[in-house]
mmCIF file of C-alpha atoms in Angstrom:
data_model
loop_
_atom_site.group_PDB
_atom_site.id
_atom_site.type_symbol
_atom_site.label_atom_id
_atom_site.label_comp_id
_atom_site.label_asym_id
_atom_site.label_seq_id
_atom_site.Cartn_x
_atom_site.Cartn_y
_atom_site.Cartn_z
ATOM 1 C CA MET A 692 118.306 -53.437 122.069
ATOM 2 C CA THR A 693 115.347 -54.530 119.994
ATOM 3 C CA SER A 694 116.283 -53.646 116.419
ATOM 4 C CA ARG A 695 119.197 -52.982 114.104
ATOM 5 C CA ASN A 696 117.679 -49.564 113.355
ATOM 6 C CA ARG A 697 118.062 -48.605 116.994
ATOM 7 C CA ILE A 698 121.662 -49.852 116.955
ATOM 8 C CA LEU A 699 122.460 -47.833 113.843
ATOM 9 C CA THR A 700 120.854 -44.770 115.400
ATOM 10 C CA GLY A 701 123.139 -45.217 118.369
ATOM 11 C CA LEU A 702 126.164 -45.653 116.113
ATOM 12 C CA LEU A 703 125.416 -42.445 114.274
ATOM 13 C CA SER A 704 124.408 -40.263 117.216
ATOM 14 C CA THR A 705 126.892 -40.957 120.012
ATOM 15 C CA THR A 706 130.132 -39.863 118.349
ATOM 16 C CA ALA A 707 130.940 -37.160 120.901
ATOM 17 C CA LEU A 708 130.294 -39.449 123.854
ATOM 18 C CA MET A 709 132.381 -42.186 122.277
ATOM 19 C CA SER A 710 135.241 -39.770 121.701
ATOM 20 C CA ALA A 711 135.194 -38.899 125.392
ATOM 21 C CA TRP A 712 135.247 -42.556 126.368
ATOM 22 C CA GLY A 713 138.065 -43.175 123.917
ATOM 23 C CA ALA A 714 140.116 -40.341 125.390
ATOM 24 C CA MET A 715 139.673 -41.689 128.922
ATOM 25 C CA ASP A 716 140.598 -45.173 127.778
ATOM 26 C CA ALA A 717 143.712 -43.957 125.970
ATOM 27 C CA ALA A 718 144.845 -42.232 129.153
ATOM 28 C CA ASN A 719 144.728 -45.545 131.007
ATOM 29 C CA ALA A 720 146.560 -47.790 128.521
ATOM 30 C CA ALA A 721 149.945 -47.643 126.841
ATOM 31 C CA ALA A 722 150.250 -48.111 123.098
ATOM 32 C CA CYS A 723 151.069 -51.674 122.028
ATOM 33 C CA THR A 724 154.776 -51.998 121.238
ATOM 34 C CA GLY A 725 155.597 -55.706 121.563
ATOM 35 C CA ALA A 726 154.557 -58.960 119.951
ATOM 36 C CA PHE A 727 150.959 -60.075 120.305
ATOM 37 C CA VAL A 728 150.485 -62.873 122.860
ATOM 38 C CA MET A 729 148.536 -66.078 122.305
ATOM 39 C CA GLY A 730 145.124 -65.991 123.963
ATOM 40 C CA ASP A 731 144.964 -62.222 124.450
ATOM 41 C CA VAL A 732 141.592 -60.640 123.670
ATOM 42 C CA PHE A 733 141.286 -57.740 121.199
ATOM 43 C CA ALA A 734 138.193 -55.628 121.892
ATOM 44 C CA SER A 735 137.004 -53.056 119.336
ATOM 45 C CA VAL A 736 135.929 -50.222 121.625
ATOM 46 C CA GLY A 737 135.487 -47.331 119.185
ATOM 47 C CA SER A 738 137.169 -43.974 118.624
ATOM 48 C CA SER A 739 139.627 -45.663 116.221
ATOM 49 C CA THR A 740 140.673 -47.912 119.097
ATOM 50 C CA VAL A 741 141.134 -51.589 119.919
ATOM 51 C CA ASP A 742 142.048 -52.493 123.507
ATOM 52 C CA VAL A 743 144.096 -55.628 124.184
ATOM 53 C CA PHE A 744 143.379 -57.638 127.353
ATOM 54 C CA THR A 745 144.757 -60.772 128.954
ATOM 55 C CA PRO A 746 142.247 -63.664 129.114
ATOM 56 C CA THR A 747 141.479 -62.648 132.701
ATOM 57 C CA GLY A 748 140.597 -59.077 131.713
ATOM 58 C CA ALA A 749 143.756 -57.118 132.566
ATOM 59 C CA LEU A 750 144.281 -54.269 130.114
ATOM 60 C CA VAL A 751 147.606 -54.791 128.322
ATOM 61 C CA CYS A 752 147.795 -52.029 125.717
ATOM 62 C CA THR A 753 145.843 -50.061 123.118
ATOM 63 C CA LEU A 754 145.943 -50.020 119.318
ATOM 64 C CA ASN A 755 144.795 -46.734 117.741
ATOM 65 C CA ASP A 756 144.488 -46.778 113.964
ATOM 66 C CA ALA A 757 144.152 -42.979 113.568
ATOM 67 C CA SER A 758 141.322 -43.520 111.088
ATOM 68 C CA GLY A 759 138.947 -41.064 112.731
ATOM 69 C CA SER A 760 136.306 -43.792 112.851
ATOM 70 C CA SER A 761 133.837 -43.443 115.706
ATOM 71 C CA PHE A 762 133.238 -47.188 115.617
ATOM 72 C CA THR A 763 135.729 -50.013 115.284
ATOM 73 C CA THR A 764 133.956 -53.274 114.550
ATOM 74 C CA GLY A 765 134.891 -56.794 113.372
ATOM 75 C CA SER A 766 138.536 -57.796 113.300
ATOM 76 C CA GLY A 767 140.905 -60.721 112.782
ATOM 77 C CA PHE A 768 144.431 -61.924 112.126
ATOM 78 C CA ASP A 769 146.257 -63.297 109.109
ATOM 79 C CA ALA A 770 148.492 -66.381 109.226
ATOM 80 C CA ALA A 771 151.532 -64.254 110.087
ATOM 81 C CA GLY A 772 149.782 -62.779 113.119
ATOM 82 C CA ASN A 773 149.117 -59.322 111.687
ATOM 83 C CA PHE A 774 145.908 -57.741 113.001
ATOM 84 C CA TYR A 775 143.135 -56.154 110.895
ATOM 85 C CA VAL A 776 140.191 -54.106 112.141
ATOM 86 C CA THR A 777 137.192 -52.709 110.267
ATOM 87 C CA ASN A 778 136.389 -49.030 110.688
ATOM 88 C CA PHE A 779 132.618 -48.877 110.408
ATOM 89 C CA SER A 780 132.341 -45.086 110.249
ATOM 90 C CA THR A 781 135.022 -44.513 107.595
ATOM 91 C CA GLY A 782 134.472 -47.617 105.446
ATOM 92 C CA ASN A 783 138.022 -48.980 105.475
ATOM 93 C CA ILE A 784 140.203 -51.563 107.203
ATOM 94 C CA SER A 785 143.397 -50.849 109.146
ATOM 95 C CA LYS A 786 146.304 -53.239 109.656
ATOM 96 C CA PHE A 787 148.741 -53.580 112.562
ATOM 97 C CA ASN A 788 151.885 -55.569 111.854
ATOM 98 C CA ASP A 789 153.142 -58.159 114.343
ATOM 99 C CA PRO A 790 155.547 -58.646 116.158
ATOM 100 C CA GLN A 791 156.395 -54.937 116.312
ATOM 101 C CA PRO A 792 153.030 -53.214 115.837
ATOM 102 C CA GLY A 793 153.299 -50.852 112.912
ATOM 103 C CA LEU A 794 150.134 -49.218 111.640
ATOM 104 C CA VAL A 795 148.990 -49.306 108.035
ATOM 105 C CA THR A 796 145.843 -47.193 108.157
ATOM 106 C CA ALA A 797 143.185 -47.394 105.417
ATOM 107 C CA PHE A 798 144.951 -50.554 104.227
ATOM 108 C CA MET A 799 141.825 -51.884 102.483
ATOM 109 C CA THR A 800 139.359 -49.367 101.065
ATOM 110 C CA GLY A 801 136.156 -49.300 99.048
ATOM 111 C CA THR A 802 133.790 -50.803 101.610
ATOM 112 C CA SER A 803 130.445 -49.343 102.659
ATOM 113 C CA ALA A 804 130.147 -49.510 106.452
ATOM 114 C CA GLY A 805 132.532 -52.465 106.612
ATOM 115 C CA GLU A 806 131.746 -54.558 109.669
ATOM 116 C CA SER A 807 133.550 -57.912 109.480
ATOM 117 C CA ILE A 808 136.727 -59.364 107.981
ATOM 118 C CA ASP A 809 137.728 -63.003 107.436
ATOM 119 C CA ASN A 810 141.383 -63.523 106.473
ATOM 120 C CA GLN A 811 142.028 -66.785 104.626
ATOM 121 C CA SER A 812 145.437 -68.446 104.350
ATOM 122 C CA THR A 813 144.490 -71.799 102.776
ATOM 123 C CA GLY A 814 141.784 -73.346 100.614
ATOM 124 C CA PHE A 815 139.392 -71.760 98.110
ATOM 125 C CA TYR A 816 140.111 -68.172 99.222
ATOM 126 C CA ALA A 817 143.789 -68.607 100.124
ATOM 127 C CA LEU A 818 145.715 -65.360 100.715
ATOM 128 C CA THR A 819 142.594 -63.210 100.473
ATOM 129 C CA SER A 820 140.327 -61.381 102.928
ATOM 130 C CA LEU A 821 136.526 -61.248 102.768
ATOM 131 C CA VAL A 822 134.810 -58.138 104.114
ATOM 132 C CA GLY A 823 131.108 -57.862 104.925
ATOM 133 C CA GLN A 824 129.228 -54.583 104.661
ATOM 134 C CA ALA A 825 126.199 -53.217 106.459
ATOM 135 C CA GLY A 826 125.532 -50.733 103.686
ATOM 136 C CA ALA A 827 125.565 -52.979 100.615
ATOM 137 C CA ALA A 828 124.441 -56.405 99.388
ATOM 138 C CA ALA A 829 128.030 -57.204 98.504
ATOM 139 C CA ILE A 830 131.071 -59.016 99.865
ATOM 140 C CA ASN A 831 134.469 -57.550 98.994
ATOM 141 C CA LYS A 832 137.504 -59.769 98.426
ATOM 142 C CA TYR A 833 140.973 -58.262 98.976
ATOM 143 C CA ASN A 834 144.541 -59.404 98.522
ATOM 144 C CA THR A 835 145.550 -59.859 102.161
ATOM 145 C CA ALA A 836 149.208 -59.006 101.536
ATOM 146 C CA THR A 837 148.729 -55.841 99.483
ATOM 147 C CA GLY A 838 145.263 -54.659 100.526
ATOM 148 C CA ALA A 839 144.182 -54.405 96.879
ATOM 149 C CA LEU A 840 140.519 -55.014 96.059
ATOM 150 C CA ILE A 841 140.174 -58.129 93.862
ATOM 151 C CA HIS A 842 136.401 -58.368 93.402
ATOM 152 C CA SER A 843 133.208 -56.971 94.882
ATOM 153 C CA TYR A 844 130.623 -59.764 94.753
ATOM 154 C CA SER A 845 126.919 -59.012 94.467
ATOM 155 C CA VAL A 846 124.919 -61.327 96.704
ATOM 156 C CA THR A 847 121.431 -61.556 98.143
ATOM 157 C CA GLY A 848 121.245 -59.076 101.005
ATOM 158 C CA GLY A 849 120.480 -60.274 104.502
ATOM 159 C CA ASN A 850 117.169 -59.499 106.145
ATOM 160 C CA LEU A 851 117.004 -56.330 108.275
ATOM 161 C CA THR A 852 119.987 -54.309 106.965
ATOM 162 C CA GLY A 853 119.912 -55.719 103.432
ATOM 163 C CA GLY A 854 123.689 -56.057 103.710
ATOM 164 C CA THR A 855 126.334 -58.681 104.435
ATOM 165 C CA ASP A 856 127.348 -57.424 107.853
ATOM 166 C CA TRP A 857 129.010 -60.564 109.243
ATOM 167 C CA VAL A 858 130.794 -62.962 106.863
ATOM 168 C CA ASP A 859 132.449 -66.300 107.696
ATOM 169 C CA VAL A 860 133.930 -69.000 105.467
ATOM 170 C CA TYR A 861 131.967 -72.164 106.209
ATOM 171 C CA ASN A 862 133.765 -74.586 103.891
ATOM 172 C CA PRO A 863 137.276 -73.573 102.752
ATOM 173 C CA THR A 864 137.367 -76.445 100.243
ATOM 174 C CA THR A 865 134.182 -75.690 98.306
ATOM 175 C CA GLY A 866 134.231 -71.940 98.925
ATOM 176 C CA GLN A 867 130.900 -71.823 100.759
ATOM 177 C CA VAL A 868 130.582 -68.659 102.825
ATOM 178 C CA ILE A 869 127.810 -67.787 105.258
ATOM 179 C CA TYR A 870 126.721 -64.276 106.183
ATOM 180 C CA ASP A 871 123.918 -62.320 107.817
ATOM 181 C CA GLY A 872 122.274 -58.930 107.589
ATOM 182 C CA GLU A 873 121.705 -58.771 111.339
ATOM 183 C CA GLY A 874 118.188 -60.101 111.050
ATOM 184 C CA THR A 875 117.165 -63.709 111.651
ATOM 185 C CA ARG A 876 118.548 -65.418 108.541
ATOM 186 C CA VAL A 877 121.975 -66.840 107.729
ATOM 187 C CA LEU A 878 122.535 -66.786 103.969
ATOM 188 C CA SER A 879 125.055 -68.762 101.936
ATOM 189 C CA ALA A 880 126.992 -68.344 98.689
ATOM 190 C CA ILE A 881 130.159 -69.251 96.781
ATOM 191 C CA LEU A 882 132.279 -66.344 95.560
ATOM 192 C CA ASN A 883 133.824 -67.575 92.318
ATOM 193 C CA ALA A 884 137.341 -66.669 91.216
ATOM 194 C CA ASN A 885 136.015 -64.867 88.121
ATOM 195 C CA GLY A 886 133.981 -62.398 90.176
ATOM 196 C CA THR A 887 130.603 -64.103 89.810
ATOM 197 C CA THR A 888 128.484 -65.386 92.678
ATOM 198 C CA THR A 889 126.777 -68.737 93.101
ATOM 199 C CA GLN A 890 123.966 -68.047 95.545
ATOM 200 C CA LEU A 891 123.135 -71.112 97.653
ATOM 201 C CA ALA A 892 120.084 -71.976 99.736
ATOM 202 C CA ALA A 893 119.853 -70.163 103.061
ATOM 203 C CA PHE A 894 121.848 -71.872 105.814
ATOM 204 C CA THR A 895 119.088 -71.445 108.392
ATOM 205 C CA SER A 896 115.710 -73.149 108.260
ATOM 206 C CA ALA A 897 112.413 -71.296 108.625
ATOM 207 C CA ALA A 898 111.944 -72.829 112.076
ATOM 208 C CA THR A 899 115.351 -71.565 113.178
ATOM 209 C CA GLU A 900 114.703 -68.084 111.836
ATOM 210 C CA ALA A 901 111.441 -67.913 113.790
ATOM 211 C CA ALA A 902 113.365 -68.629 117.006
ATOM 212 C CA LEU A 903 116.158 -66.083 116.446
ATOM 213 C CA HIS A 904 116.231 -62.362 117.230
ATOM 214 C CA HIS A 905 119.088 -60.339 115.649
ATOM 215 C CA ILE A 906 122.147 -62.243 114.440
ATOM 216 C CA PHE A 907 125.415 -60.347 114.595
ATOM 217 C CA ALA A 908 128.900 -61.941 114.700
ATOM 218 C CA MET A 909 129.242 -65.643 113.973
ATOM 219 C CA ARG A 910 131.965 -68.267 113.658
ATOM 220 C CA THR A 911 132.080 -71.749 112.114
ATOM 221 C CA ILE A 912 133.646 -74.473 114.267
ATOM 222 C CA GLY A 913 136.045 -76.380 112.033
ATOM 223 C CA THR A 914 137.410 -79.150 114.258
ATOM 224 C CA GLY A 915 136.500 -81.332 117.202
ATOM 225 C CA ALA A 916 133.162 -82.582 118.464
ATOM 226 C CA PHE A 917 131.295 -79.565 117.071
ATOM 227 C CA ALA A 918 132.928 -79.466 113.611
ATOM 228 C CA GLY A 919 130.490 -78.033 111.063
ATOM 229 C CA ASP A 920 128.407 -76.255 113.706
ATOM 230 C CA VAL A 921 128.092 -72.468 113.816
ATOM 231 C CA LEU A 922 128.075 -70.128 116.818
ATOM 232 C CA LEU A 923 125.931 -66.982 116.608
ATOM 233 C CA ALA A 924 125.707 -63.848 118.727
ATOM 234 C CA ASP A 925 121.918 -63.458 118.634
ATOM 235 C CA SER A 926 121.549 -60.268 120.704
ATOM 236 C CA VAL A 927 119.670 -61.701 123.720
ATOM 237 C CA GLN A 928 121.548 -65.016 123.632
ATOM 238 C CA ASP A 929 124.342 -66.931 121.936
ATOM 239 C CA VAL A 930 123.237 -69.887 119.846
ATOM 240 C CA LEU A 931 124.845 -73.015 118.395
ATOM 241 C CA LEU A 932 123.529 -74.242 115.032
ATOM 242 C CA ASP A 933 124.219 -77.656 113.548
ATOM 243 C CA SER A 934 125.375 -78.171 109.950
ATOM 244 C CA SER A 935 121.739 -78.150 108.792
ATOM 245 C CA GLY A 936 121.117 -74.742 110.321
ATOM 246 C CA ASN A 937 119.040 -76.002 113.242
ATOM 247 C CA ILE A 938 119.430 -74.723 116.820
ATOM 248 C CA ILE A 939 121.060 -77.309 119.062
ATOM 249 C CA LYS A 940 122.106 -75.176 122.022
ATOM 250 C CA HIS A 941 121.271 -71.835 123.671
ATOM 251 C CA TYR A 942 123.730 -69.891 125.837
ATOM 252 C CA LEU A 943 121.806 -67.546 128.131
ATOM 253 C CA LEU A 944 123.761 -64.891 130.035
ATOM 254 C CA GLY A 945 120.909 -63.195 131.847
ATOM 255 C CA THR A 946 118.248 -60.637 131.007
ATOM 256 C CA GLY A 947 118.916 -57.331 129.314
ATOM 257 C CA VAL A 948 122.040 -58.464 127.458
ATOM 258 C CA ASN A 949 122.918 -57.136 123.987
ATOM 259 C CA LEU A 950 125.321 -59.711 122.574
ATOM 260 C CA PHE A 951 126.999 -58.452 119.413
ATOM 261 C CA SER A 952 130.552 -59.821 119.137
ATOM 262 C CA LEU A 953 131.782 -63.423 119.154
ATOM 263 C CA ASN A 954 134.899 -65.449 118.353
ATOM 264 C CA LEU A 955 136.470 -68.850 119.055
ATOM 265 C CA ASP A 956 139.227 -69.343 121.599
ATOM 266 C CA PRO A 957 142.557 -70.998 120.620
ATOM 267 C CA ASP A 958 141.861 -73.856 123.044
ATOM 268 C CA GLY A 959 139.209 -75.231 120.691
ATOM 269 C CA VAL A 960 136.649 -75.830 123.446
ATOM 270 C CA SER A 961 135.410 -72.337 124.334
ATOM 271 C CA PHE A 962 134.287 -69.098 122.719
ATOM 272 C CA TRP A 963 134.193 -65.398 123.622
ATOM 273 C CA THR A 964 131.231 -63.060 123.344
ATOM 274 C CA GLY A 965 130.632 -59.399 124.168
ATOM 275 C CA ASP A 966 127.761 -57.069 125.104
ATOM 276 C CA PHE A 967 127.976 -53.820 123.116
ATOM 277 C CA SER A 968 125.787 -51.902 125.562
ATOM 278 C CA ASN A 969 128.038 -52.199 128.627
ATOM 279 C CA GLY A 970 131.351 -53.672 127.428
ATOM 280 C CA HIS A 971 130.877 -56.976 129.259
ATOM 281 C CA ILE A 972 132.938 -59.886 127.875
ATOM 282 C CA TRP A 973 132.488 -63.594 128.647
ATOM 283 C CA GLU A 974 134.371 -66.772 127.786
ATOM 284 C CA ILE A 975 132.012 -69.747 127.557
ATOM 285 C CA ASN A 976 132.589 -73.491 127.300
ATOM 286 C CA ILE A 977 130.949 -74.708 124.086
ATOM 287 C CA ALA A 978 129.889 -78.109 125.402
ATOM 288 C CA SER A 979 128.691 -77.242 128.906
ATOM 289 C CA GLY A 980 127.790 -73.554 128.600
ATOM 290 C CA ALA A 981 129.820 -72.833 131.737
ATOM 291 C CA ILE A 982 131.200 -69.301 132.049
ATOM 292 C CA GLU A 983 135.004 -69.518 132.270
ATOM 293 C CA GLN A 984 135.790 -65.783 132.290
ATOM 294 C CA SER A 985 133.672 -62.675 132.830
ATOM 295 C CA TRP A 986 134.892 -59.073 132.917
ATOM 296 C CA LEU A 987 134.264 -55.527 131.680
ATOM 297 C CA THR A 988 136.302 -53.529 129.174
ATOM 298 C CA GLY A 989 135.754 -50.388 131.256
ATOM 299 C CA THR A 990 135.187 -48.169 128.230
ATOM 300 C CA GLY A 991 131.544 -47.332 128.834
ATOM 301 C CA GLY A 992 128.351 -48.401 127.080
ATOM 302 C CA GLY A 993 127.685 -48.536 123.364
ATOM 303 C CA THR A 994 131.293 -49.125 122.323
ATOM 304 C CA LEU A 995 132.083 -52.862 122.043
ATOM 305 C CA TYR A 996 131.354 -53.899 118.442
ATOM 306 C CA GLY A 997 134.086 -56.439 117.700
ATOM 307 C CA LEU A 998 136.053 -59.183 119.432
ATOM 308 C CA SER A 999 139.070 -61.255 118.371
ATOM 309 C CA VAL A 1000 141.460 -63.567 120.207
ATOM 310 C CA PHE A 1001 145.075 -63.988 119.122
ATOM 311 C CA GLY A 1002 145.270 -67.584 117.907
ATOM 312 C CA GLU A 1003 141.518 -67.842 117.344
ATOM 313 C CA ILE A 1004 140.552 -70.922 115.332
ATOM 314 C CA GLN A 1005 138.793 -70.301 112.047
ATOM 315 C CA GLN A 1006 138.103 -72.089 108.788
ATOM 316 C CA GLY A 1007 140.762 -71.549 106.123
ATOM 317 C CA GLY A 1008 143.524 -70.358 108.458
ATOM 318 C CA GLY A 1009 144.208 -66.872 109.728
ATOM 319 C CA GLY A 1010 143.937 -66.552 113.478
ATOM 320 C CA GLY A 1011 147.551 -65.653 114.155
ATOM 321 C CA VAL A 1012 150.788 -67.594 114.546
ATOM 322 C CA PRO A 1013 151.199 -69.531 117.801
ATOM 323 C CA GLU A 1014 154.049 -68.561 120.092
ATOM 324 C CA PRO A 1015 156.461 -70.262 119.707
ATOM 325 C CA ALA A 1016 155.924 -70.510 115.962
ATOM 326 C CA SER A 1017 156.441 -74.263 115.968
ATOM 327 C CA LEU A 1018 153.359 -74.864 118.151
ATOM 328 C CA ALA A 1019 150.621 -76.679 116.227
ATOM 329 C CA LEU A 1020 146.989 -75.809 116.852
ATOM 330 C CA LEU A 1021 145.763 -79.344 116.320
ATOM 331 C CA GLY A 1022 145.735 -82.669 118.145
ATOM 332 C CA THR A 1023 147.877 -83.188 121.217
ATOM 333 C CA ALA A 1024 149.703 -79.893 120.682
ATOM 334 C CA LEU A 1025 146.420 -78.019 120.973
ATOM 335 C CA ALA A 1026 145.548 -79.936 124.109
ATOM 336 C CA GLY A 1027 148.914 -79.054 125.618
ATOM 337 C CA PHE A 1028 148.479 -75.420 124.728
ATOM 338 C CA GLY A 1029 145.054 -75.413 126.362
ATOM 339 C CA LEU A 1030 146.569 -76.642 129.619
ATOM 340 C CA ALA A 1031 149.326 -74.037 129.463
ATOM 341 C CA ARG A 1032 146.815 -71.286 128.815
ATOM 342 C CA ARG A 1033 144.673 -72.364 131.752
ATOM 343 C CA ARG A 1034 147.761 -72.093 133.967
ATOM 344 C CA ARG A 1035 148.251 -68.549 132.711
ATOM 345 C CA LYS A 1036 144.656 -67.723 133.608
ATOM 346 C CA ALA A 1037 145.202 -68.933 137.140
ATOM 347 C CA VAL A 1038 148.206 -66.688 137.736
#
């Protein structure tokens, strides 16, 4: 995939094929009925559908939000573990309650081609959700609990789409958010409580932008050795930026890849990324670049446009409640959880 225009053309012209894939997928997976499980991978595979997999790639169940959206895209969890997914084709966000999945369709509305959601539980944007849009130079802020729109912030549009496709809170204390328009630039702003925007200098340098291709999903690393760094899905590669926006590491997964989705793992040392063109998903060690998991969603090409992990680590909270609820996602507790999760992978 060489341009966002080609991707959008695919999104708008393959509805019938995607519906067929979605029907086949639904026939092979039961609807989710139980509590979400720490470490499970939520893949937005289109036709109003998100498939849930174990970390080793076994299909667990399917969430269907009945939105009629041909494309499900970015997603995430709030602090209580409830799951939210953007419906690119219908411009709204659906919510699935945890632990007994109950659907609240069109829970957040008023977006234009909504593509990403960042649910915040603490800090500057506490108890709100930020939604990026491919179709507008704006970031919408919602009340996470009620789904009500609080403000729609006008910002500088990203290069290529002119929108704010992928949004991530970089600093939950100051309110700095970063976002991209699926071009080569990561922009930055503060969304003030009164509805105004303080536009900041671009996060990426000119040298970095010259070395990038098409930035899609991204995630700020908030803790550990890479705190303040940012992971990007840059179509032909994944990339790690430092806090100054410079490239410090490339993650190459072969030729012909189309990396679109990305999220951090609960273990704090690895991340997940997905190829929209064939549904291939990888888990990668941040420090070494080693591939820890590699499997296919099995839903066909041109469908995988979002990826979340229950318990994913993000700035400002969200991510989902650990199971049991008393488990802390920091320090020695996180290390212990990582060991337990590795044992689960080996089963």
